[in-house]
Tab-separated table of C-alpha atoms and ligand atoms in Angstrom:
chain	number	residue	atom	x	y	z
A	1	UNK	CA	101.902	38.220	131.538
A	2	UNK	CA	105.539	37.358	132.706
A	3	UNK	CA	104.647	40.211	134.993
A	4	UNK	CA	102.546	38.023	137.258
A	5	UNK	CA	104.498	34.696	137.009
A	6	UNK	CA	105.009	33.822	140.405
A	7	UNK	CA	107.016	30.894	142.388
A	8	UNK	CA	103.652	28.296	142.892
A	9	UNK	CA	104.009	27.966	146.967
A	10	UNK	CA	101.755	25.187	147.571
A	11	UNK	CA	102.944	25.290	152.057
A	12	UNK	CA	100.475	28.414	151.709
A	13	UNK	CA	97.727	25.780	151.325
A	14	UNK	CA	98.454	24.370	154.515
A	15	UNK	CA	98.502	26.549	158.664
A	16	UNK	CA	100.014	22.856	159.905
A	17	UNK	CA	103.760	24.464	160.426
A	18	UNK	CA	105.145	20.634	160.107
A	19	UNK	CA	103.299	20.407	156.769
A	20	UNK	CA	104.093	23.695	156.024
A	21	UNK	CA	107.835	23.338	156.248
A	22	UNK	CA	108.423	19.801	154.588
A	23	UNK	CA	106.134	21.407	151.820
A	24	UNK	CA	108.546	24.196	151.897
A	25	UNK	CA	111.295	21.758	151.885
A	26	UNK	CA	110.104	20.222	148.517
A	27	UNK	CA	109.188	23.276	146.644
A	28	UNK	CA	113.176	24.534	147.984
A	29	UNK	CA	114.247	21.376	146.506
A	30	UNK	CA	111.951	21.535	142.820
A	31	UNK	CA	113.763	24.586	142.308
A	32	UNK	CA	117.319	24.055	142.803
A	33	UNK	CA	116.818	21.325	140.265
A	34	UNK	CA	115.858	23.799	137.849
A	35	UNK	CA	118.406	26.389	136.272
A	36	UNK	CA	118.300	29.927	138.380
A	37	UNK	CA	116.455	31.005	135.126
A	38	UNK	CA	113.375	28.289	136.039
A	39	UNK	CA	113.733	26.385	131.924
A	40	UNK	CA	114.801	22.314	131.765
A	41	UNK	CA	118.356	21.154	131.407
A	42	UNK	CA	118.727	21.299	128.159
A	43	UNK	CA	117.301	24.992	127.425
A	44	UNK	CA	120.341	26.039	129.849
A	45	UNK	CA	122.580	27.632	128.102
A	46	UNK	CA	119.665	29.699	125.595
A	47	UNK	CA	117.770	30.610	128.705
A	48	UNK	CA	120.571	32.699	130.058
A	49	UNK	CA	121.039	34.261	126.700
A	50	UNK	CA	117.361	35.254	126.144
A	51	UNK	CA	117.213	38.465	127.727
A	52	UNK	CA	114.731	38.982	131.083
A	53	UNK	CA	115.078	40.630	134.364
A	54	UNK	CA	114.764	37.958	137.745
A	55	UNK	CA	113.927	39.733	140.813
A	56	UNK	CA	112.978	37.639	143.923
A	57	UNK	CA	111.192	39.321	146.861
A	58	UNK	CA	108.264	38.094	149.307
A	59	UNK	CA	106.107	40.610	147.863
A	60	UNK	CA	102.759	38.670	147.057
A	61	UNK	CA	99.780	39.308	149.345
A	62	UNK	CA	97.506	42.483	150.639
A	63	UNK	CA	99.850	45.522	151.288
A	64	UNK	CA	102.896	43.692	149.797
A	65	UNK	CA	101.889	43.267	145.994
A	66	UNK	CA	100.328	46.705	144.654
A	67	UNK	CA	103.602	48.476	144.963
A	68	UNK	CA	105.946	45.852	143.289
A	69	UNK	CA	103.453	45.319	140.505
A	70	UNK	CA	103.228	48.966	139.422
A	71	UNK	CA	107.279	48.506	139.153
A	72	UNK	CA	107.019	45.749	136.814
A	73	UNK	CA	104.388	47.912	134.429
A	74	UNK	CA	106.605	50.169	134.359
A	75	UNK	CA	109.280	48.093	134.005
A	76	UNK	CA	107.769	45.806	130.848
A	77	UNK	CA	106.853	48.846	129.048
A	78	UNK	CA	110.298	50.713	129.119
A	79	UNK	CA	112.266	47.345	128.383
A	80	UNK	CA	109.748	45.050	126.040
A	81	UNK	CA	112.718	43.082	124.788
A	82	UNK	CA	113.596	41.919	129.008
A	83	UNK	CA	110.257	41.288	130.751
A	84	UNK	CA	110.386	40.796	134.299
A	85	UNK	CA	110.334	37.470	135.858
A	86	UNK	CA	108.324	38.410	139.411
A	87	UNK	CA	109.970	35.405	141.407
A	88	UNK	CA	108.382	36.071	144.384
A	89	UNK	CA	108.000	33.626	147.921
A	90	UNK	CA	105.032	34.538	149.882
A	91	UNK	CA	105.722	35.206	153.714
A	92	UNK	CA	105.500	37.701	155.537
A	93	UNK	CA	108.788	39.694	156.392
A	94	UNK	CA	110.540	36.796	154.410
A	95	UNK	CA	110.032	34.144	156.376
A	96	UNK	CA	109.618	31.320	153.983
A	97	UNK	CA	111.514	33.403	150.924
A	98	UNK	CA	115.043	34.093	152.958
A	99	UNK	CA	115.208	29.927	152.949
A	100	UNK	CA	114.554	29.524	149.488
A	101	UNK	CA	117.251	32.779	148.806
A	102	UNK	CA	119.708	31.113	150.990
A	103	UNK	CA	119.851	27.356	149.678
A	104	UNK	CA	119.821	29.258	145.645
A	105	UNK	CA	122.986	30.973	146.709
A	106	UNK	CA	124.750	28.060	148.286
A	107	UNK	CA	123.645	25.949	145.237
A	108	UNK	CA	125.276	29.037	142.600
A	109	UNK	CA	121.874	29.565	141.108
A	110	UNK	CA	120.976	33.501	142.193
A	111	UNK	CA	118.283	35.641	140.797
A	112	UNK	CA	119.685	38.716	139.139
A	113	UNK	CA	118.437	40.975	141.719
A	114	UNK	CA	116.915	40.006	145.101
A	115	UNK	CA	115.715	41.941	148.367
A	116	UNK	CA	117.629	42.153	151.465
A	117	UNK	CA	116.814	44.793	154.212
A	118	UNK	CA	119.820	47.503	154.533
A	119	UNK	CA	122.094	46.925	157.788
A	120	UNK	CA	123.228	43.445	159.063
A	121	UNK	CA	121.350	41.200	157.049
A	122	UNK	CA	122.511	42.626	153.934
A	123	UNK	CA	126.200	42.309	155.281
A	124	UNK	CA	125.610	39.004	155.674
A	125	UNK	CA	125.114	38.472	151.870
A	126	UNK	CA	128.095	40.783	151.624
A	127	UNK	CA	130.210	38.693	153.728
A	128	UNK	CA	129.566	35.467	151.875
A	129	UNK	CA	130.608	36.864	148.491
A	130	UNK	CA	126.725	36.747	147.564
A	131	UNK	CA	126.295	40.556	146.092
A	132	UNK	CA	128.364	42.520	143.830
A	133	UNK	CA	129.329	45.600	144.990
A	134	UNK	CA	127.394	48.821	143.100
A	135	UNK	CA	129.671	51.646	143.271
A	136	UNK	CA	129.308	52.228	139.658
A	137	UNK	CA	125.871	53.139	140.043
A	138	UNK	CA	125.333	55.003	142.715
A	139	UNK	CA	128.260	56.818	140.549
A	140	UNK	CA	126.113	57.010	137.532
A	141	UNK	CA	122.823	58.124	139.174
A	142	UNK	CA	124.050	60.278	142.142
A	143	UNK	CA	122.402	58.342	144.609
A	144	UNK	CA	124.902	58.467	147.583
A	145	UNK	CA	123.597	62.700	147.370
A	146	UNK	CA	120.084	61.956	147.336
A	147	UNK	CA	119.805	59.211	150.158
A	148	UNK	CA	120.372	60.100	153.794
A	149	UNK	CA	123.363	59.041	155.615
A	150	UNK	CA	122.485	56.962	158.247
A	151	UNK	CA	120.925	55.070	155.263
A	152	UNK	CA	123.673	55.021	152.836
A	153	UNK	CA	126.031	53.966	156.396
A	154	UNK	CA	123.930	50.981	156.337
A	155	UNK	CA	124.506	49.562	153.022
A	156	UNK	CA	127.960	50.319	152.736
A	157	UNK	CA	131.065	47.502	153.470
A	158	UNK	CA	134.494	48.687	153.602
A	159	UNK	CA	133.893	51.905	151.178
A	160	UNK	CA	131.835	50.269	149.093
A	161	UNK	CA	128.081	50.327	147.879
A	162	UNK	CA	125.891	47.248	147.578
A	163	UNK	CA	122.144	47.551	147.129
A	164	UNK	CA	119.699	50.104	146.669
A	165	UNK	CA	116.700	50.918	149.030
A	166	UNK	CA	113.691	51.182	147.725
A	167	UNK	CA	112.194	52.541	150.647
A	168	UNK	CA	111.714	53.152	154.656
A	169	UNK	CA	108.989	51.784	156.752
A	170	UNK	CA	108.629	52.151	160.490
A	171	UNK	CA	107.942	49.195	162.786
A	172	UNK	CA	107.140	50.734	166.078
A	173	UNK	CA	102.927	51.621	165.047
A	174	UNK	CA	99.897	50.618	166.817
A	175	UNK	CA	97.228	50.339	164.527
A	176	UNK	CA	93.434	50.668	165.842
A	177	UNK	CA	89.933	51.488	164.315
A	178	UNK	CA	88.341	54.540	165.916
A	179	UNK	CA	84.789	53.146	165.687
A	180	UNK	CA	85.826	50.470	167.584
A	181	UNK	CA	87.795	52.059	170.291
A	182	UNK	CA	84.472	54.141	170.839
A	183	UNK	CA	82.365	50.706	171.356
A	184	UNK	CA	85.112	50.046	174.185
A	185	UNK	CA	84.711	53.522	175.886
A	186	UNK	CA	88.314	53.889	174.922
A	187	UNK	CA	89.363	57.304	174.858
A	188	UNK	CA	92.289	57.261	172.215
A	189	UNK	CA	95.533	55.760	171.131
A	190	UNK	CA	97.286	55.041	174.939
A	191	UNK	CA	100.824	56.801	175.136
A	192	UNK	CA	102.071	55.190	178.145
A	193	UNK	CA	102.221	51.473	179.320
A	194	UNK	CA	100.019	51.736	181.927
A	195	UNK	CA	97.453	53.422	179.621
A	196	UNK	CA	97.682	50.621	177.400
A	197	UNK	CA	97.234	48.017	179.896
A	198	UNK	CA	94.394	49.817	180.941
A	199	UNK	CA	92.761	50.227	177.352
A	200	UNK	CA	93.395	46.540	177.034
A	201	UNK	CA	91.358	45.904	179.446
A	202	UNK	CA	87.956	47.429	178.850
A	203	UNK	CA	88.849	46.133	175.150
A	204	UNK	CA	88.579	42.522	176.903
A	205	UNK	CA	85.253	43.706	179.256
A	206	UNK	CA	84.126	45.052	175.408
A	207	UNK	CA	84.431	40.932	174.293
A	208	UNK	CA	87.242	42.288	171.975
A	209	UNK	CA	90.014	40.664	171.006
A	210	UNK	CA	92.284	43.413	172.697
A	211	UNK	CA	95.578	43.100	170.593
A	212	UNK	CA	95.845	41.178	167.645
A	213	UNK	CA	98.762	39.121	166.984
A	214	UNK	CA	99.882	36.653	163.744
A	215	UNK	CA	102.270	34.305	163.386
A	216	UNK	CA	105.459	34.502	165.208
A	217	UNK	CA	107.580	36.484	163.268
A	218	UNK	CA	104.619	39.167	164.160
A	219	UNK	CA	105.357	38.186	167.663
A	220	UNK	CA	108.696	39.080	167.445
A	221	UNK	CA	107.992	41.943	165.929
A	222	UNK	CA	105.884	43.176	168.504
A	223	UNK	CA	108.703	42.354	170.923
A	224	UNK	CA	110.890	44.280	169.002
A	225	UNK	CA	108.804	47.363	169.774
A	226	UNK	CA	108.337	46.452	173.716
A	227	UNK	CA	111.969	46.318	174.577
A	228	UNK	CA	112.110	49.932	172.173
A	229	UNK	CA	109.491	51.376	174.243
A	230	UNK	CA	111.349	50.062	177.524
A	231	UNK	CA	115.210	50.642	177.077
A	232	UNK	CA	114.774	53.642	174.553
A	233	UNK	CA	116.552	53.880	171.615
A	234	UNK	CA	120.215	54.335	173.116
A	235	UNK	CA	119.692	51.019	174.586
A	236	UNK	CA	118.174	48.873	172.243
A	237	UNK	CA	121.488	50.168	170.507
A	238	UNK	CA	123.853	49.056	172.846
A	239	UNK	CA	122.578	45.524	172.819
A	240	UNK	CA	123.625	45.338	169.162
A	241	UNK	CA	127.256	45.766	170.220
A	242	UNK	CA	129.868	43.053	171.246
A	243	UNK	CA	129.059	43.327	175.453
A	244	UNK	CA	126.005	44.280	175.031
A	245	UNK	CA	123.818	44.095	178.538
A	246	UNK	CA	121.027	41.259	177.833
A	247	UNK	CA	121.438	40.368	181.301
A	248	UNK	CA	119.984	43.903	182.780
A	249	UNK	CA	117.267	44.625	184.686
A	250	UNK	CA	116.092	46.569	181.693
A	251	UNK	CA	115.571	43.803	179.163
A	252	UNK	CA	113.896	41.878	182.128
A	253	UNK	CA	111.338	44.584	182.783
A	254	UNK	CA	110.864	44.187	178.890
A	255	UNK	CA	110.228	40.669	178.547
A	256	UNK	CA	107.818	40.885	181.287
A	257	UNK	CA	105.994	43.717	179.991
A	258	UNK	CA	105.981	41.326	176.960
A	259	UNK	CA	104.668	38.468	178.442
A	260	UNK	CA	101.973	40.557	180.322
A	261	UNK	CA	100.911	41.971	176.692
A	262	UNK	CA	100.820	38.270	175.754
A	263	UNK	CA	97.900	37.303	178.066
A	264	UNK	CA	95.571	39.898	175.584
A	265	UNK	CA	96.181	38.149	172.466
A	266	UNK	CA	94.163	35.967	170.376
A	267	UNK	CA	94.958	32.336	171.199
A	268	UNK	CA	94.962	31.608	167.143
A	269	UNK	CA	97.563	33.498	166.278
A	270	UNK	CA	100.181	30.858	164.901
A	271	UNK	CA	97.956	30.156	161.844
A	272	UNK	CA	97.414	34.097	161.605
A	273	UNK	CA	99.732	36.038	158.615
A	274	UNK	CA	100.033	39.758	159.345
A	275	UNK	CA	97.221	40.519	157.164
A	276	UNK	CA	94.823	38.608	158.752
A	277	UNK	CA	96.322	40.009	162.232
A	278	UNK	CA	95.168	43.629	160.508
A	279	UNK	CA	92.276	42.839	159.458
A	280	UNK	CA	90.703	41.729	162.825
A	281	UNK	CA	91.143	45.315	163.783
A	282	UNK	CA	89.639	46.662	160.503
A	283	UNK	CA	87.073	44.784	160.881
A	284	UNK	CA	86.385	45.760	164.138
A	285	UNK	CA	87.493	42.359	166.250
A	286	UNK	CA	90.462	43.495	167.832
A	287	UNK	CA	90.991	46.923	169.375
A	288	UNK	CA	94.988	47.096	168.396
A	289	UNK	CA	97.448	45.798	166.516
A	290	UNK	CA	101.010	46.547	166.558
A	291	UNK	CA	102.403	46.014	163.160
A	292	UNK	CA	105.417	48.216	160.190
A	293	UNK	CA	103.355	50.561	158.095
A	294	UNK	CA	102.702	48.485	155.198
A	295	UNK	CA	99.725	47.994	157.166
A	296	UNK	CA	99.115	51.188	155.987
A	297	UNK	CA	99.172	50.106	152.543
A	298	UNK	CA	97.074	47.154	153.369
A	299	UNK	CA	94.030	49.430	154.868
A	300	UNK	CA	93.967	51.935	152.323
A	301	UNK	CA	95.122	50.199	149.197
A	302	UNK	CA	93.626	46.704	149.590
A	303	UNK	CA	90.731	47.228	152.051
A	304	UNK	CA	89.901	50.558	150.784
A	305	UNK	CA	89.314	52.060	154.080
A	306	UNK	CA	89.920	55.946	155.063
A	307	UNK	CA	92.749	56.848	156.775
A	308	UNK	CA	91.934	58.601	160.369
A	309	UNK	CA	88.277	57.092	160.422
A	310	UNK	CA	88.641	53.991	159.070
A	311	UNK	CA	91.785	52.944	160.365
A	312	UNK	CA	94.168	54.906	162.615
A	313	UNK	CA	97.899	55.093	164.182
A	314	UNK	CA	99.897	56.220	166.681
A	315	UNK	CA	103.677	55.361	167.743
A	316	UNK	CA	103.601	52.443	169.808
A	317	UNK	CA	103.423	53.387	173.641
A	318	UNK	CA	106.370	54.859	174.945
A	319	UNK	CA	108.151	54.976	171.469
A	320	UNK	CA	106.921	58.448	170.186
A	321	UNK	CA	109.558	60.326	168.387
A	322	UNK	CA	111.380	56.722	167.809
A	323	UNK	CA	111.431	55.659	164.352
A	324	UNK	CA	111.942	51.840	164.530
A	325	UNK	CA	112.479	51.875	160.868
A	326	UNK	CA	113.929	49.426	158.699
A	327	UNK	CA	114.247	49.634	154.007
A	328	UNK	CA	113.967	47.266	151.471
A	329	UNK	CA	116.699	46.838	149.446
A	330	UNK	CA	117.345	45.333	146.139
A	331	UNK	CA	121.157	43.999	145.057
A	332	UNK	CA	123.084	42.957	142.196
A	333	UNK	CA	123.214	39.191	142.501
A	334	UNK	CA	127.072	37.969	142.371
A	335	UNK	CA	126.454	35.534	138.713
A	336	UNK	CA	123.479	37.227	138.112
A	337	UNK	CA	122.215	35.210	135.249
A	338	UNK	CA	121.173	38.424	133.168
A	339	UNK	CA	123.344	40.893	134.728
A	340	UNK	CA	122.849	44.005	132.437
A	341	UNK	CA	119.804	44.108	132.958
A	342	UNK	CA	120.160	43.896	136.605
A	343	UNK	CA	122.046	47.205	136.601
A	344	UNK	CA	119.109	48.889	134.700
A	345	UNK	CA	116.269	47.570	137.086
A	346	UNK	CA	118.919	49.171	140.089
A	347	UNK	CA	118.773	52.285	138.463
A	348	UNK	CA	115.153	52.439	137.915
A	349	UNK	CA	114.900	51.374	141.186
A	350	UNK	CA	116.858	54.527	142.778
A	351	UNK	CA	114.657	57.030	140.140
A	352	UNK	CA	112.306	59.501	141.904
A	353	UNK	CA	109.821	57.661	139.398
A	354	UNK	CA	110.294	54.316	140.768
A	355	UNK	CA	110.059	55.591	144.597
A	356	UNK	CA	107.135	57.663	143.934
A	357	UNK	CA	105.470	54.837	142.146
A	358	UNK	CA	105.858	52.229	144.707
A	359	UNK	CA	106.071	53.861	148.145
A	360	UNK	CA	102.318	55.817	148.045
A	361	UNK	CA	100.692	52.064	147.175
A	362	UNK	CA	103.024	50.422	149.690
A	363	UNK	CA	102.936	52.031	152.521
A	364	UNK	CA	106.584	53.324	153.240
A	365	UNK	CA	108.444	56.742	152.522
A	366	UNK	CA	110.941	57.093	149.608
A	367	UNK	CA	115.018	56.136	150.522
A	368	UNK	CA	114.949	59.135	148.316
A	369	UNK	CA	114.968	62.838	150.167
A	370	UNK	CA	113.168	64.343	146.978
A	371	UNK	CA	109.974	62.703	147.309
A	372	UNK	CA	106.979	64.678	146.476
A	373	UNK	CA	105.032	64.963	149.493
A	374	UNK	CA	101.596	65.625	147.454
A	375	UNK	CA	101.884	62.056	146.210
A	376	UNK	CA	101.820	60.539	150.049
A	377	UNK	CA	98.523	59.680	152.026
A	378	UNK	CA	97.227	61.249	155.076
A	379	UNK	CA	99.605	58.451	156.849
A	380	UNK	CA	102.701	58.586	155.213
A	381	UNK	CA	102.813	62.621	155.237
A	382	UNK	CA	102.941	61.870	158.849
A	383	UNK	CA	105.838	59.491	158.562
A	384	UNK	CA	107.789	62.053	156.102
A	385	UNK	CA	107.495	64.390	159.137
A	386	UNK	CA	108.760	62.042	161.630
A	387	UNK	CA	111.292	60.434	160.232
A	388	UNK	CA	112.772	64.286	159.488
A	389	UNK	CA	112.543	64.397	163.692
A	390	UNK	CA	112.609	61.455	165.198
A	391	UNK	CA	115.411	59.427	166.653
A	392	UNK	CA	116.379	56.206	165.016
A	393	UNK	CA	116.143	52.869	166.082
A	394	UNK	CA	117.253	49.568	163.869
A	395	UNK	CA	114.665	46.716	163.691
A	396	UNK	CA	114.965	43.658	164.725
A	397	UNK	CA	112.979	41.589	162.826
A	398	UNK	CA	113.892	43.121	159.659
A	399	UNK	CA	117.312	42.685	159.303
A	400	UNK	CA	118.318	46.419	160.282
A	401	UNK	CA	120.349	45.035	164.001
A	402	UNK	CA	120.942	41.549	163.511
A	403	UNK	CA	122.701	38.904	161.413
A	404	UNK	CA	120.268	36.081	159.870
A	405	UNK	CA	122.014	33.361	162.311
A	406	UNK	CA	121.272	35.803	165.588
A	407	UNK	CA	118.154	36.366	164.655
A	408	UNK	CA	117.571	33.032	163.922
A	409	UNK	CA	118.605	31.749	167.589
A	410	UNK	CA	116.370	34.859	168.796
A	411	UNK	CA	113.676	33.086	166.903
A	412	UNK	CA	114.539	29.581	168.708
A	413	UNK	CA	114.186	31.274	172.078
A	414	UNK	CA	111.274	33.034	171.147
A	415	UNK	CA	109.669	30.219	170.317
A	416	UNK	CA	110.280	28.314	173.380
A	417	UNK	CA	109.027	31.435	175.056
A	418	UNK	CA	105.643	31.720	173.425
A	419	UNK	CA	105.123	27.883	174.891
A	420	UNK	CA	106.415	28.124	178.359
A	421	UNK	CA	106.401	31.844	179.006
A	422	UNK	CA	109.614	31.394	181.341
A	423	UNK	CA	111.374	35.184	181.707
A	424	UNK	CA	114.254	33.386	183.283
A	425	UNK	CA	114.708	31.371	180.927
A	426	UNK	CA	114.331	33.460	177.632
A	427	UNK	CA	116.997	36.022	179.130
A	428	UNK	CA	118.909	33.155	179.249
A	429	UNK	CA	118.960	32.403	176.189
A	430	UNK	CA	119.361	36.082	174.605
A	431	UNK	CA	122.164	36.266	176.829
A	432	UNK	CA	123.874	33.255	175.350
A	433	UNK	CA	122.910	33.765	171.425
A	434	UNK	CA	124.409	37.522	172.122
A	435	UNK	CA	127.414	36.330	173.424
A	436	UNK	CA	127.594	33.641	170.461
A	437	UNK	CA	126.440	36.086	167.576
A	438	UNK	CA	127.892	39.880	168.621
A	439	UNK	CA	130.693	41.001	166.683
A	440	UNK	CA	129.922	38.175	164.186
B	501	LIG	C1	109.268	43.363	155.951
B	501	LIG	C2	109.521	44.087	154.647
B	501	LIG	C3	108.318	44.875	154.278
B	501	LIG	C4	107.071	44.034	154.320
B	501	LIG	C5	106.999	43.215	155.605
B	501	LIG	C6	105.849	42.236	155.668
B	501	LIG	O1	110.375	42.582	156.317
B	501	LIG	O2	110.611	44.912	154.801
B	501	LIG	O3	108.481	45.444	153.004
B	501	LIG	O4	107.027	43.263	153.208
B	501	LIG	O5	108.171	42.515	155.821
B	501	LIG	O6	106.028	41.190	154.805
């Protein structure tokens, strides 16, 4: 089925991140000798007339997939005559597909529709003439109405519209497994730092792997929600903007607190994806796990365990009533190589239909303020709750706060970091890739 054709990704076979990247590198460079529309040479021309729908996303593993794929059924049987072309790049939070993305747009050969998170990183594709602008469809369908602000504020360039969210998911949770907290005499999710520390503690006494952590974008992530808890959401705000103060004492209490969360991690983690990360602590190896809420998808929907005893949340200490919350988009490729049907997958991706479809099986809440609540697990009727009261905070490692190019010298630092653990010397460098990247 067209449905589950999917971009082979042979760097998945291999955790060697050397191997792993040249392999990248090749598979990056097999498909930019192919037409955007994946036929030889010669078919060029009739491939781009024969009707289908390309949408590229990283949605392929646990947690990810469920949500995308009950799209495309939906999809293939409302338009038989344009099946969908599921052009997916596995990696997690899009770290191998946002490479692939970027070298198809430099080399002219776009999808018709491809994911971007809402805020800078979709500017970016904005700036660089990437993404058509969708004004006629939010016209059409009303959306601007039925989407809150602060959302619609962050897809929007110069009066004008350019993607459609699909969703919101929240970064800032710390996932645990009740059973296992109990093995660790640990009383209950910890609210404050020093109850975390604490709790991280008698989960290392318990032989426990006391927070699990993945590869580093999961590392980041988790970063991301330490500097959150530390500067609150005003100030994690203000570092976003040209001036801001990296150079505080505030981001330095951060990055130690970060680097003292560090020492409870499992030593594997670079050859750990997020899933795996989750599943230590749902299968009762880790006591935490700090991780967006598509984890919640991933427990319930691809582990099949309960939500409250099998798996359970809470805000991430000293974050409660923050929503560190971050949405999928999906935009109108600029030469989108079938472009009508582009604007009909937008507009099915807007419906209450579509968002009610994919947000119960993925994990997030509906973009949409219409949802019906009934359709949304013990979890998420939480997060519909929240996100009504909490305040808001942009992430970080998903595009909400940061250009691609910032966050990619954020990355640099970070990794130099997670070698040498030298505060000094990471503040450093934030300091100098703010002053480089702010205002960009
Ligand atoms: C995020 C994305 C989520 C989820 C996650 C893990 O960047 O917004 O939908 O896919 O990465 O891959």
């Amino acid at each position: 089925m067209s449905g589950r054709t999917q971009t082979r990704r042979p760097w998945r076979a291999s955790r060697n991140p050397v191997l792993r990247a040249a392999l990248l590198g090749v598979t990056v460079a097999l498909l930019l000798a192919l037409p955007a529309s994946g036929y030889g040479k010669t078919d060029a021309r009739s491939s781009a007339k024969k009707s289908q729908l390309e949408v590229f996303s990283w949605w392929t593993g646990g947690g990810e997939a469920h949500g995308l794929q009950a799209l495309i059924k939906i999809w293939n049987k409302q338009h038989p005559g344009t099946p969908f072309k599921n052009e997916t790049v596995a990696g997690g939070a899009g770290s191998n597909a946002k490479a692939v993305l970027a070298q198809r747009l430099a080399a002219h050969k776009p999808p018709d529709s491809f994911q971007g998170h809402a805020g800078a990183e979709l500017l970016d594709y904005i700036k660089a003439g990437q993404v058509e602008s969708i004004d006629f469809i939010y016209k059409k369908y009303g959306f601007n109405k039925i989407m809150p602000a602060q959302l619609i504020k962050q897809i929007t360039y110069k009066g004008h519209l350019y993607s459609v969210p699909v969703n919101i998911h929240r970064a800032n949770i710390l996932w645990y497994n009740p059973a296992t907290l109990r093995k660790a005499e640990i009383s209950g999710a910890p609210k404050s730092w020093s109850e975390f520390i604490s709790d991280l503690k008698k989960a290392k006494d318990a032989k426990l792997i006391p927070l699990a952590v993945g590869e580093q974008w999961t590392q980041k992530h988790l970063l991301e929600t330490v500097m959150i808890a530390t500067l609150g959401p005003s100030g994690w705000a203000s570092l976003w903007k040209k001036g801001g103060n990296w150079n505080g004492a505030g981001v330095k209490t951060a990055l130690n607190r970060y680097k003292e969360l560090l020492a409870y991690t499992n030593s594997d983690s670079a050859s750990l994806t997020w899933q795996d990360a989750s599943k230590l602590v749902a299968d009762g190896k880790a006591a935490f796990n700090i991780m967006g809420d598509w984890a919640d998808g991933y427990f319930r929907v691809d582990l099949k365990k309960k939500p409250s005893s099998g798996y359970n949340w809470a805000a991430v200490p000293g974050t409660n009533g923050v929503y560190d919350w971050l949405s999928d988009s999906f935009t109108l490729a600029k030469g989108a190589p079938h472009r009508a049907a582009a604007v009909q997958w937008l507009g099915f991706l807007g419906s209450k239909k579509a968002q009610d479809t994919f947000n119960p099986l993925k994990g997030s809440i509906p973009a949409r303020k219409d949802a019906n609540p009934k359709l949304y697990d013990t979890y998420l009727k939480w997060a519909l709750k929240q996100w009504k009261s909490d305040k808001l905070a942009g992430s970080l490692t998903h595009g909400v706060v940061a250009s691609n190019a910032w966050n990619t010298d954020i990355d640099t630092a970070l990794g130099l970091f997670l070698q040498n653990k030298n505060v000094g010397n990471f503040q450093s460098a934030l300091v100098s890739a703010a002053k480089k990247r702010s205002g960009t």
